[in-house]
Coordinates of N, CA and C and ligand atoms in Angstrom, one line a residue:
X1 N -54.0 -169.2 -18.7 CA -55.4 -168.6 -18.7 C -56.4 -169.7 -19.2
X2 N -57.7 -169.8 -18.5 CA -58.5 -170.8 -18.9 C -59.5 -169.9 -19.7
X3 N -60.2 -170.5 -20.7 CA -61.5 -170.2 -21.6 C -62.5 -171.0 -20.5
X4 N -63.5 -170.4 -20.8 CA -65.2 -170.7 -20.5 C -65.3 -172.1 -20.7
X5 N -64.5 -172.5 -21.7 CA -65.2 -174.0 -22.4 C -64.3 -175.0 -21.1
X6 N -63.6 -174.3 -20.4 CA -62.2 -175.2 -19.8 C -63.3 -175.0 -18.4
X7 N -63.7 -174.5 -18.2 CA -64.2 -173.8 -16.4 C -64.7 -174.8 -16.5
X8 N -65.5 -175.2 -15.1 CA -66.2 -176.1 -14.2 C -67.2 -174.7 -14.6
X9 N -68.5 -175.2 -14.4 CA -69.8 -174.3 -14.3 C -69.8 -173.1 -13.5
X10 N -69.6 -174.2 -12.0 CA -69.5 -173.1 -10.9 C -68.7 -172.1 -10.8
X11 N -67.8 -172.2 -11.6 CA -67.1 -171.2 -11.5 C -67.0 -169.7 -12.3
X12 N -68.0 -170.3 -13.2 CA -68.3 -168.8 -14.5 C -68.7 -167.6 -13.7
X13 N -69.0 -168.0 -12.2 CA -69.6 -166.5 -11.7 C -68.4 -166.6 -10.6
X14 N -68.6 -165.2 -10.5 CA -67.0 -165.1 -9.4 C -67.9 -165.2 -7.9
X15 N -67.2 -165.5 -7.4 CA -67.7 -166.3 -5.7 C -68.7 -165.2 -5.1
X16 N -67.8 -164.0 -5.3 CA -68.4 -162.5 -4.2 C -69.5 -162.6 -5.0
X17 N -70.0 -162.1 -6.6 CA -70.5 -161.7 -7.2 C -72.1 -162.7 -6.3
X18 N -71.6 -164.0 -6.8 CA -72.7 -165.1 -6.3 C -73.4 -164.9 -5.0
X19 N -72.3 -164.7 -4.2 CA -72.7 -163.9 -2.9 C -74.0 -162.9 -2.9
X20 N -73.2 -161.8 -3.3 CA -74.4 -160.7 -3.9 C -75.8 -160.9 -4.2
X21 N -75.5 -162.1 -5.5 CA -76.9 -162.4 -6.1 C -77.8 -162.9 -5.0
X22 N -77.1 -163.9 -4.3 CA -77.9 -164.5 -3.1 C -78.6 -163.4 -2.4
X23 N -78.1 -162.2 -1.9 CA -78.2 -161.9 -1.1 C -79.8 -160.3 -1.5
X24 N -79.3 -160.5 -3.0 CA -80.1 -159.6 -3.5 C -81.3 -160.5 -3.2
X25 N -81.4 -161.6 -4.0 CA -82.8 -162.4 -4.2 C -83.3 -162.7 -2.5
X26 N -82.5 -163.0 -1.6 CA -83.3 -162.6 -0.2 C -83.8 -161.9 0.3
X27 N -83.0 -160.5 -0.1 CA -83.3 -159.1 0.1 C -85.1 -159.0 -0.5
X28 N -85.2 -159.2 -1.3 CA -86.1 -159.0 -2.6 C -87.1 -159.8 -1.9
X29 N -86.8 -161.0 -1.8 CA -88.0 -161.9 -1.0 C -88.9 -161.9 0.0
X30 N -87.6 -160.8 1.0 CA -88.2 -160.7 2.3 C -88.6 -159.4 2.1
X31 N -88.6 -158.3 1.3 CA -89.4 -156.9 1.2 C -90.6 -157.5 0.8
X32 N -91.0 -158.4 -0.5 CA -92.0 -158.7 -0.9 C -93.0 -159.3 0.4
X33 N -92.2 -160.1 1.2 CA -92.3 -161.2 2.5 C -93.4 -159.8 3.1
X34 N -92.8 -159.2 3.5 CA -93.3 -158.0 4.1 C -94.4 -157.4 3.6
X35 N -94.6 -157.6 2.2 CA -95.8 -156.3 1.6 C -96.9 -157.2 1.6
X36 N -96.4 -159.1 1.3 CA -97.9 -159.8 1.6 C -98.3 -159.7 2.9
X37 N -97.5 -159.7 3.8 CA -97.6 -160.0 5.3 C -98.9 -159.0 5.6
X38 N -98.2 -157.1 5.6 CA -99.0 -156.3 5.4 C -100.2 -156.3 5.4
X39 N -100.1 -156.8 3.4 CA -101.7 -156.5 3.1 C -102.4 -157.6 3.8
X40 N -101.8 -158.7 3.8 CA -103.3 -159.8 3.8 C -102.7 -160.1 5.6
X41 N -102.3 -160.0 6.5 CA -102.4 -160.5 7.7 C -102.5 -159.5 8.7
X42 N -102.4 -158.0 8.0 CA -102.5 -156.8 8.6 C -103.5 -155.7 8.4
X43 N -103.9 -156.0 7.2 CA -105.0 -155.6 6.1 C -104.7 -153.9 6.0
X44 N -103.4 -153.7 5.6 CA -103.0 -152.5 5.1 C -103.3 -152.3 3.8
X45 N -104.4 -150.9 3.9 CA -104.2 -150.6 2.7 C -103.6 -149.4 2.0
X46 N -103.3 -149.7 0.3 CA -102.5 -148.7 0.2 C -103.5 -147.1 0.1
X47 N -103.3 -146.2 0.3 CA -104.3 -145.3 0.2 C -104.3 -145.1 -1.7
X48 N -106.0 -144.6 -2.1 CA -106.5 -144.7 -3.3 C -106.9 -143.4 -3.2
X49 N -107.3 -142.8 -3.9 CA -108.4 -141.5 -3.7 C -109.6 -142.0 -4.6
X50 N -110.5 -141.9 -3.9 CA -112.1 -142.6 -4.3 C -112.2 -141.6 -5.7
X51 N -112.1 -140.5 -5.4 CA -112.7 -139.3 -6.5 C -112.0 -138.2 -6.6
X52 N -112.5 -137.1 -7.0 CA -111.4 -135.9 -7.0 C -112.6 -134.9 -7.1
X53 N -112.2 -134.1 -6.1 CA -113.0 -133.0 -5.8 C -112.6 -131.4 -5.7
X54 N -113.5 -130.9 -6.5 CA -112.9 -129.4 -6.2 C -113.6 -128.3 -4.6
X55 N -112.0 -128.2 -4.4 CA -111.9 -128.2 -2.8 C -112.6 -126.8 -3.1
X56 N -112.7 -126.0 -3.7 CA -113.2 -124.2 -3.3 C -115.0 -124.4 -3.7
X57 N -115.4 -125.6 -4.1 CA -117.0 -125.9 -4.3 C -117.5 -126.8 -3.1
X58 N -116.3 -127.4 -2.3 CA -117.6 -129.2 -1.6 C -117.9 -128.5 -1.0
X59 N -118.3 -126.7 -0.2 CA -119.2 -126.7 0.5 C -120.7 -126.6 0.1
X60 N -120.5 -125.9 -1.3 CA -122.0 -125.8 -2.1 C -122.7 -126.8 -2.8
X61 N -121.6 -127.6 -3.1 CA -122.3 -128.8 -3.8 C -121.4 -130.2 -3.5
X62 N -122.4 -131.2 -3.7 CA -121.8 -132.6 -3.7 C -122.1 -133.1 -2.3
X63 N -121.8 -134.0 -2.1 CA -122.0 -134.9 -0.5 C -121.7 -134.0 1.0
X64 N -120.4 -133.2 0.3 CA -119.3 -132.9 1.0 C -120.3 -131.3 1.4
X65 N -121.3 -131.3 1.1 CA -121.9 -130.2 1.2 C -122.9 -129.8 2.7
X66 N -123.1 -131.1 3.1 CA -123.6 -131.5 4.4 C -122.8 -132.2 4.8
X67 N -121.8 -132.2 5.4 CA -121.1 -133.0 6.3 C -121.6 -133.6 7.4
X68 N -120.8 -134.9 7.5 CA -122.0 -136.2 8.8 C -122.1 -137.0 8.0
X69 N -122.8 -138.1 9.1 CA -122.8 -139.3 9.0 C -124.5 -139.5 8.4
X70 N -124.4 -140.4 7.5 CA -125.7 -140.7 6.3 C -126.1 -142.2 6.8
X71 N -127.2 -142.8 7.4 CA -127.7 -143.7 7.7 C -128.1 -144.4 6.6
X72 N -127.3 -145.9 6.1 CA -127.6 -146.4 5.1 C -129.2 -147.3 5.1
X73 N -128.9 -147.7 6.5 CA -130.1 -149.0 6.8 C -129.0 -149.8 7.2
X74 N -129.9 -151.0 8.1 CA -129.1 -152.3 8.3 C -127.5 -152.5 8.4
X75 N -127.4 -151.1 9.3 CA -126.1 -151.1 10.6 C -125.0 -150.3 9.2
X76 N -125.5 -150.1 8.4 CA -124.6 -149.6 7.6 C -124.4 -148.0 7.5
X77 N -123.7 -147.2 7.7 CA -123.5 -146.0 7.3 C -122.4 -145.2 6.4
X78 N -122.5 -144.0 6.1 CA -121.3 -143.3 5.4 C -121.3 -141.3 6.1
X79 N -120.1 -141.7 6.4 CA -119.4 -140.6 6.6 C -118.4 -139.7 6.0
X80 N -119.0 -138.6 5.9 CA -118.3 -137.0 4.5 C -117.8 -136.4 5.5
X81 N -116.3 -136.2 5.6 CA -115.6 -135.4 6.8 C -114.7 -134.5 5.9
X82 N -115.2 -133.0 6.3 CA -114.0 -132.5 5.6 C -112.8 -131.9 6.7
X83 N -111.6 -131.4 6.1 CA -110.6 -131.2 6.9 C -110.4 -130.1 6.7
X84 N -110.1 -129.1 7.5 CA -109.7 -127.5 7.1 C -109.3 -127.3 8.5
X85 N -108.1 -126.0 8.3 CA -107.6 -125.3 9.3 C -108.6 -124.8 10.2
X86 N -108.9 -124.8 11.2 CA -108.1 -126.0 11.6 C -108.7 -127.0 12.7
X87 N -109.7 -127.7 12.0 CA -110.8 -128.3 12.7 C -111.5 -129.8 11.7
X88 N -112.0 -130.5 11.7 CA -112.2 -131.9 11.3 C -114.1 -131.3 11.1
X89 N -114.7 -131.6 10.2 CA -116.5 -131.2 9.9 C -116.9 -132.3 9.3
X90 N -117.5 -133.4 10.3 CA -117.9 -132.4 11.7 C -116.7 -133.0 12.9
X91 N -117.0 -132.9 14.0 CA -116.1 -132.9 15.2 C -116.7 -134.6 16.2
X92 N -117.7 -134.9 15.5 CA -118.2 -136.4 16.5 C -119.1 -136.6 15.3
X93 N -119.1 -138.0 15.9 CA -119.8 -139.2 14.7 C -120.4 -140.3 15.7
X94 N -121.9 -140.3 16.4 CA -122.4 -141.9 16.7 C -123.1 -142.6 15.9
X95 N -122.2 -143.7 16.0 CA -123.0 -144.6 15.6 C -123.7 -145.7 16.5
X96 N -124.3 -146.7 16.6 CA -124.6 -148.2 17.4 C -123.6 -149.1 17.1
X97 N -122.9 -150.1 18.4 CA -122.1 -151.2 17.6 C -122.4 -151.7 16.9
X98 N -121.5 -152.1 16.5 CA -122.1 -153.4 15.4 C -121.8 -152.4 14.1
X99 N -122.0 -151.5 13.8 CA -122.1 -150.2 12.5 C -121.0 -150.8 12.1
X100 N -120.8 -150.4 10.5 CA -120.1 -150.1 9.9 C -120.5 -149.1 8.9
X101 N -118.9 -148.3 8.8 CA -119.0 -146.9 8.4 C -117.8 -146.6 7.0
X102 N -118.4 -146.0 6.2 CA -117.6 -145.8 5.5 C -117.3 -144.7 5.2
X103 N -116.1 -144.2 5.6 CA -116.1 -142.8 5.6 C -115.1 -142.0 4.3
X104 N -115.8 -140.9 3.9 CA -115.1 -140.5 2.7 C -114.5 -138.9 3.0
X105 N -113.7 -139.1 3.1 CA -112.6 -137.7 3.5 C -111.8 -136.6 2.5
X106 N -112.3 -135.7 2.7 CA -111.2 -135.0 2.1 C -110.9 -133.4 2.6
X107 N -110.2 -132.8 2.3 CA -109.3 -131.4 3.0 C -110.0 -130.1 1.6
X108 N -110.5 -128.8 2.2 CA -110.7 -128.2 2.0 C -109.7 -127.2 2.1
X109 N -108.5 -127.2 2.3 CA -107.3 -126.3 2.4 C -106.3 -126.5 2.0
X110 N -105.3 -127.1 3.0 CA -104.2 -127.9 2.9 C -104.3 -129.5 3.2
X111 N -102.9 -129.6 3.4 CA -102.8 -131.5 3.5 C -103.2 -131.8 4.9
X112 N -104.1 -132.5 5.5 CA -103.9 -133.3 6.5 C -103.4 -134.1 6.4
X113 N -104.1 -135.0 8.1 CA -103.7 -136.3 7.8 C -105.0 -136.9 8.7
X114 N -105.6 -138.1 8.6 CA -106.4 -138.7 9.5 C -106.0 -139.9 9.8
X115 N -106.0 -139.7 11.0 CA -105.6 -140.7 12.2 C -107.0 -141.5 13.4
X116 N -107.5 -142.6 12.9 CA -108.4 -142.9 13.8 C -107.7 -144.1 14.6
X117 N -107.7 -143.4 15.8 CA -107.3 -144.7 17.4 C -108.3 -145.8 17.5
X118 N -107.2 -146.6 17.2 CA -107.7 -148.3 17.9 C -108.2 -148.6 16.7
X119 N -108.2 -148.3 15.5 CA -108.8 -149.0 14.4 C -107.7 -148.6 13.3
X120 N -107.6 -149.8 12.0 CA -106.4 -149.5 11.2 C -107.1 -148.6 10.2
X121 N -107.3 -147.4 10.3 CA -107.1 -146.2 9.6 C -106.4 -144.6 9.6
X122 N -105.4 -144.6 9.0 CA -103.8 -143.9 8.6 C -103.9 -143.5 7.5
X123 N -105.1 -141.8 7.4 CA -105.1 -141.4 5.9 C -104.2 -139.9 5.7
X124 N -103.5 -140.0 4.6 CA -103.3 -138.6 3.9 C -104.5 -137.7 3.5
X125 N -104.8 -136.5 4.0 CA -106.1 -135.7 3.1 C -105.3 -135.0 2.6
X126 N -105.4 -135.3 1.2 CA -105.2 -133.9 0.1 C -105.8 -133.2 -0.2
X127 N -106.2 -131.7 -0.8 CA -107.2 -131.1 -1.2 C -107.3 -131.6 -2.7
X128 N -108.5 -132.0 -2.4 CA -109.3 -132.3 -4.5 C -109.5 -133.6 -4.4
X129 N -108.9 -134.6 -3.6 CA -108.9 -136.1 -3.6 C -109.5 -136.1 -2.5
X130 N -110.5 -137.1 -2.2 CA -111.6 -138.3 -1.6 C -111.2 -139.7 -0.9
X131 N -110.7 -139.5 0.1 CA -110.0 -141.0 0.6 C -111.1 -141.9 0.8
X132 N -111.6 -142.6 0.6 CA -112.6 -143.9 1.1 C -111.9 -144.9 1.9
X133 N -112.6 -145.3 3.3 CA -112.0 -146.2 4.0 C -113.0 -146.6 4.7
X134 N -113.0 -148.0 4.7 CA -114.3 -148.6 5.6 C -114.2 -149.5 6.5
X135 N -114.5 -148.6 8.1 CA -114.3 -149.5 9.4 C -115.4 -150.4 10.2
X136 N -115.3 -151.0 10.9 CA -116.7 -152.1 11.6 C -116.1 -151.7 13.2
X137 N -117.2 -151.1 13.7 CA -116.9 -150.7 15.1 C -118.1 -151.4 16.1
X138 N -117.1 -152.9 16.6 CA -117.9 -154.0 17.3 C -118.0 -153.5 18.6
X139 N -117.1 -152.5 19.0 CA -117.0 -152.5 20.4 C -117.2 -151.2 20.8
X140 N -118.1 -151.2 21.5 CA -118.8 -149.6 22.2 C -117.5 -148.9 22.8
X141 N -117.5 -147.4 22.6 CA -116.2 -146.7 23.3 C -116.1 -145.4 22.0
X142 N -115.0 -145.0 22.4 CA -114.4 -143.8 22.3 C -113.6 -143.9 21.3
X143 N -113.4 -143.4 20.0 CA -112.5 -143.7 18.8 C -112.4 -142.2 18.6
X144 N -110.9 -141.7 19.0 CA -110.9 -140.3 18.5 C -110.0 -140.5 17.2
X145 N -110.2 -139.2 16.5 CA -109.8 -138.8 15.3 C -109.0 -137.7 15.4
X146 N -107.6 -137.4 15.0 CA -106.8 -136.0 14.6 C -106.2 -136.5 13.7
X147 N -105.7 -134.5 13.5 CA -104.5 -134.9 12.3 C -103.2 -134.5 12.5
X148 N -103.0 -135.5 11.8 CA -101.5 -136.4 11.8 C -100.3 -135.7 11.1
X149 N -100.6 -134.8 10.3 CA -99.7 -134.2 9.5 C -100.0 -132.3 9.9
X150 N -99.0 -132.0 10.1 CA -98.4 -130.6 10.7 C -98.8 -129.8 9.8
X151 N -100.4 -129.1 9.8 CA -101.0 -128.1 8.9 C -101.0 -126.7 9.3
X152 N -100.3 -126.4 10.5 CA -100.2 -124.9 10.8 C -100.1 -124.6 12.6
X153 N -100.8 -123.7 12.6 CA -100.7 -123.2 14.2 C -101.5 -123.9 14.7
X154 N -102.7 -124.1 14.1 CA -103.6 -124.7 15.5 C -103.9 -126.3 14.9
X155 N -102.7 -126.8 14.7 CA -103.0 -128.2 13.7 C -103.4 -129.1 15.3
X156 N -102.8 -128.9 16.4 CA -103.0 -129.5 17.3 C -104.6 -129.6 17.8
X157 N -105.0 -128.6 17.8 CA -107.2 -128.4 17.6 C -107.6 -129.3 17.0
X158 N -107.3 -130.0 15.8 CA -108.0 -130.7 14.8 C -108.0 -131.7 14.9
X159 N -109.4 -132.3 15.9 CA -109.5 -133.6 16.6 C -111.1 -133.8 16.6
X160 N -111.1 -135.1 16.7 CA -113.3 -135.4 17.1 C -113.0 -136.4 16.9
X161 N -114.3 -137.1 17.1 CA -114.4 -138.6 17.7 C -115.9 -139.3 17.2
X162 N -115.6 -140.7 17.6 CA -116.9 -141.4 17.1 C -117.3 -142.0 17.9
X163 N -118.0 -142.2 18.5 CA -118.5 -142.3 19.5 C -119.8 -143.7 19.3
X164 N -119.1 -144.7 19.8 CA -119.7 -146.5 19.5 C -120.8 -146.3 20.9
X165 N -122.3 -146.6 20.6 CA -123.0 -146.9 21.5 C -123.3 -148.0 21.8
Ligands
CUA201 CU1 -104.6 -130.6 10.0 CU2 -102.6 -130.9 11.1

């Protein structure tokens, strides 16, 4: 039997074990590989909730109280969309190209989900939380909006659009 002091170095770790390790630290490299990739070459973001809102009040008070789109000035806007069973408020949004919009979301019921085509926005709406997401719509056309997550019978109705002039 040999002691530690007798071993050659390489050999303190058993071969498989080394194996493993390698294969952990590539494992590890390439998920991380993936999450920079993501954020910065795909510009995924993780979802945040801007605020927290009490879903049985945003019709009487707060932003969420008028729903639509708020003309900031100088191609800038913001849009308060709420979500409920089982329809999207409001149902269309124009803007001019060139806009950018920041839209602040949230569900007055249960969970949605918002889904805007051709552009990278993929939100969860929770009731009480405020998703903030802010898109640049260069190109005139058609951007519809539904939801994405299965909120009942007529979850399939719950669609509208933004409409780039
Ligand atoms: Cu709302 Cu599905």
């Amino acid at each position: 039997m040999t002691t530690p002091h007798e071993m050659h170095p390489d050999e303190w770790i058993d071969p498989y074990e080394k194996i493993m390790m390698v294969l952990g630290v590539l494992m590890l490299t390439g998920m991380m590989g993936t999450l920079l990739v993501a954020a910065f070459a795909f510009g995924i973001q993780v979802p945040s909730p801007e605020k927290q809102v009490n879903p049985n009040t945003i019709s009487e008070q707060g932003p969420f109280s008028e729903p639509g789109l708020r003309d900031l000035g100088g191609g800038k806007y913001e849009a308060y969309i709420i979500g409920q069973i089982w329809s999207w408020n409001p149902r269309e949004i124009r803007v001019p190209a060139g806009s950018t919009v920041t839209f602040f979301i949230t569900s007055k019921d249960v969970q949605h989900g918002f889904l805007l085509w051709h552009k990278n926005l993929n939100a969860q709406i929770v009731p009480g939380q405020v998703s903030k997401y802010t898109i640049t719509f260069d190109e005139p056309g058609e951007y519809p909006y539904l939801c994405h997550e299965y909120c009942g019978i007529g979850h399939h109705t719950m669609s509208g659009v933004v409409i780039v002039e």
